[in-house]
mmCIF file of C-alpha atoms in Angstrom:
data_model
loop_
_atom_site.group_PDB
_atom_site.id
_atom_site.type_symbol
_atom_site.label_atom_id
_atom_site.label_comp_id
_atom_site.label_asym_id
_atom_site.label_seq_id
_atom_site.Cartn_x
_atom_site.Cartn_y
_atom_site.Cartn_z
ATOM 1 C CA ILE A 62 -162.849 -223.507 37.349
ATOM 2 C CA ASN A 63 -159.712 -221.488 36.753
ATOM 3 C CA THR A 64 -160.143 -219.467 33.576
ATOM 4 C CA ASN A 65 -158.921 -216.373 31.820
ATOM 5 C CA CYS A 66 -162.156 -216.117 29.858
ATOM 6 C CA ASN A 67 -163.902 -212.790 30.329
ATOM 7 C CA SER A 68 -167.641 -212.067 30.042
ATOM 8 C CA LYS A 69 -167.317 -210.774 26.470
ATOM 9 C CA GLY A 70 -165.593 -214.014 25.434
ATOM 10 C CA ALA A 71 -168.258 -216.078 27.198
ATOM 11 C CA GLU A 72 -170.996 -214.178 25.340
ATOM 12 C CA SER A 73 -169.278 -214.868 22.009
ATOM 13 C CA VAL A 74 -169.061 -218.569 22.789
ATOM 14 C CA GLN A 75 -172.726 -218.681 23.782
ATOM 15 C CA LYS A 76 -173.747 -217.024 20.509
ATOM 16 C CA LEU A 77 -171.737 -219.591 18.536
ATOM 17 C CA VAL A 78 -173.233 -222.475 20.513
ATOM 18 C CA ASP A 79 -176.762 -221.126 19.973
ATOM 19 C CA LYS A 80 -176.140 -220.705 16.241
ATOM 20 C CA ALA A 81 -174.712 -224.213 15.949
ATOM 21 C CA ARG A 82 -177.556 -225.714 17.975
ATOM 22 C CA ALA A 83 -180.109 -224.051 15.676
ATOM 23 C CA ARG A 84 -178.332 -225.726 12.735
ATOM 24 C CA ARG A 85 -178.146 -229.072 14.573
ATOM 25 C CA VAL A 86 -174.351 -229.059 14.683
ATOM 26 C CA LEU A 87 -172.863 -231.624 17.047
ATOM 27 C CA PHE A 88 -170.131 -230.293 19.333
ATOM 28 C CA VAL A 89 -167.527 -232.762 20.528
ATOM 29 C CA LEU A 90 -165.515 -231.283 23.382
ATOM 30 C CA SER A 91 -162.475 -232.669 25.128
ATOM 31 C CA THR A 92 -162.966 -234.036 28.620
ATOM 32 C CA ASP A 93 -159.323 -233.885 29.640
ATOM 33 C CA PHE A 94 -156.723 -231.154 29.736
ATOM 34 C CA VAL A 95 -153.015 -230.504 29.920
ATOM 35 C CA THR A 96 -152.454 -228.259 32.928
ATOM 36 C CA GLY A 97 -149.588 -226.112 34.130
ATOM 37 C CA ASP A 98 -148.680 -224.057 37.152
ATOM 38 C CA GLU A 99 -147.851 -221.068 34.909
ATOM 39 C CA TYR A 100 -148.108 -219.921 31.295
ATOM 40 C CA SER A 101 -144.517 -220.674 30.369
ATOM 41 C CA SER A 102 -142.454 -223.248 28.511
ATOM 42 C CA LYS A 103 -140.809 -223.885 31.896
ATOM 43 C CA ALA A 104 -144.113 -224.659 33.669
ATOM 44 C CA ASN A 105 -144.635 -227.781 35.701
ATOM 45 C CA THR A 106 -147.299 -229.676 33.796
ATOM 46 C CA GLY A 107 -149.989 -232.147 34.690
ATOM 47 C CA HIS A 108 -153.290 -233.599 33.573
ATOM 48 C CA ALA A 109 -156.877 -233.045 34.673
ATOM 49 C CA THR A 110 -160.328 -234.198 33.634
ATOM 50 C CA VAL A 111 -163.673 -232.415 33.634
ATOM 51 C CA GLN A 112 -164.728 -234.613 36.565
ATOM 52 C CA GLU A 113 -161.607 -233.804 38.625
ATOM 53 C CA GLY A 114 -161.371 -230.158 37.664
ATOM 54 C CA ILE A 115 -158.198 -228.122 37.377
ATOM 55 C CA SER A 116 -156.376 -227.705 40.674
ATOM 56 C CA LYS A 117 -156.317 -224.294 42.320
ATOM 57 C CA GLY A 118 -153.292 -222.308 41.188
ATOM 58 C CA TRP A 119 -153.001 -224.306 37.956
ATOM 59 C CA HIS A 120 -154.223 -223.419 34.466
ATOM 60 C CA GLY A 121 -155.701 -225.314 31.542
ATOM 61 C CA LEU A 122 -153.041 -225.049 28.826
ATOM 62 C CA ASP A 123 -154.389 -227.339 26.122
ATOM 63 C CA ILE A 124 -156.974 -230.025 25.475
ATOM 64 C CA GLY A 125 -156.135 -233.696 25.783
ATOM 65 C CA PRO A 126 -152.768 -235.088 26.722
#
């Protein structure tokens, strides 16, 4: 998976997930993504799913098309 998430960010997410789980909160997460070959308004864009994964050299820019 191509990500810009660092370990501190991942720890924060895990704490939130644990807290929500303890309160029986249901998370609904997107299973598809808008992708791009760069972080720019001029990027070539595409689409990927969790099953396919994001292609090497591309980035997840947003959830859902």
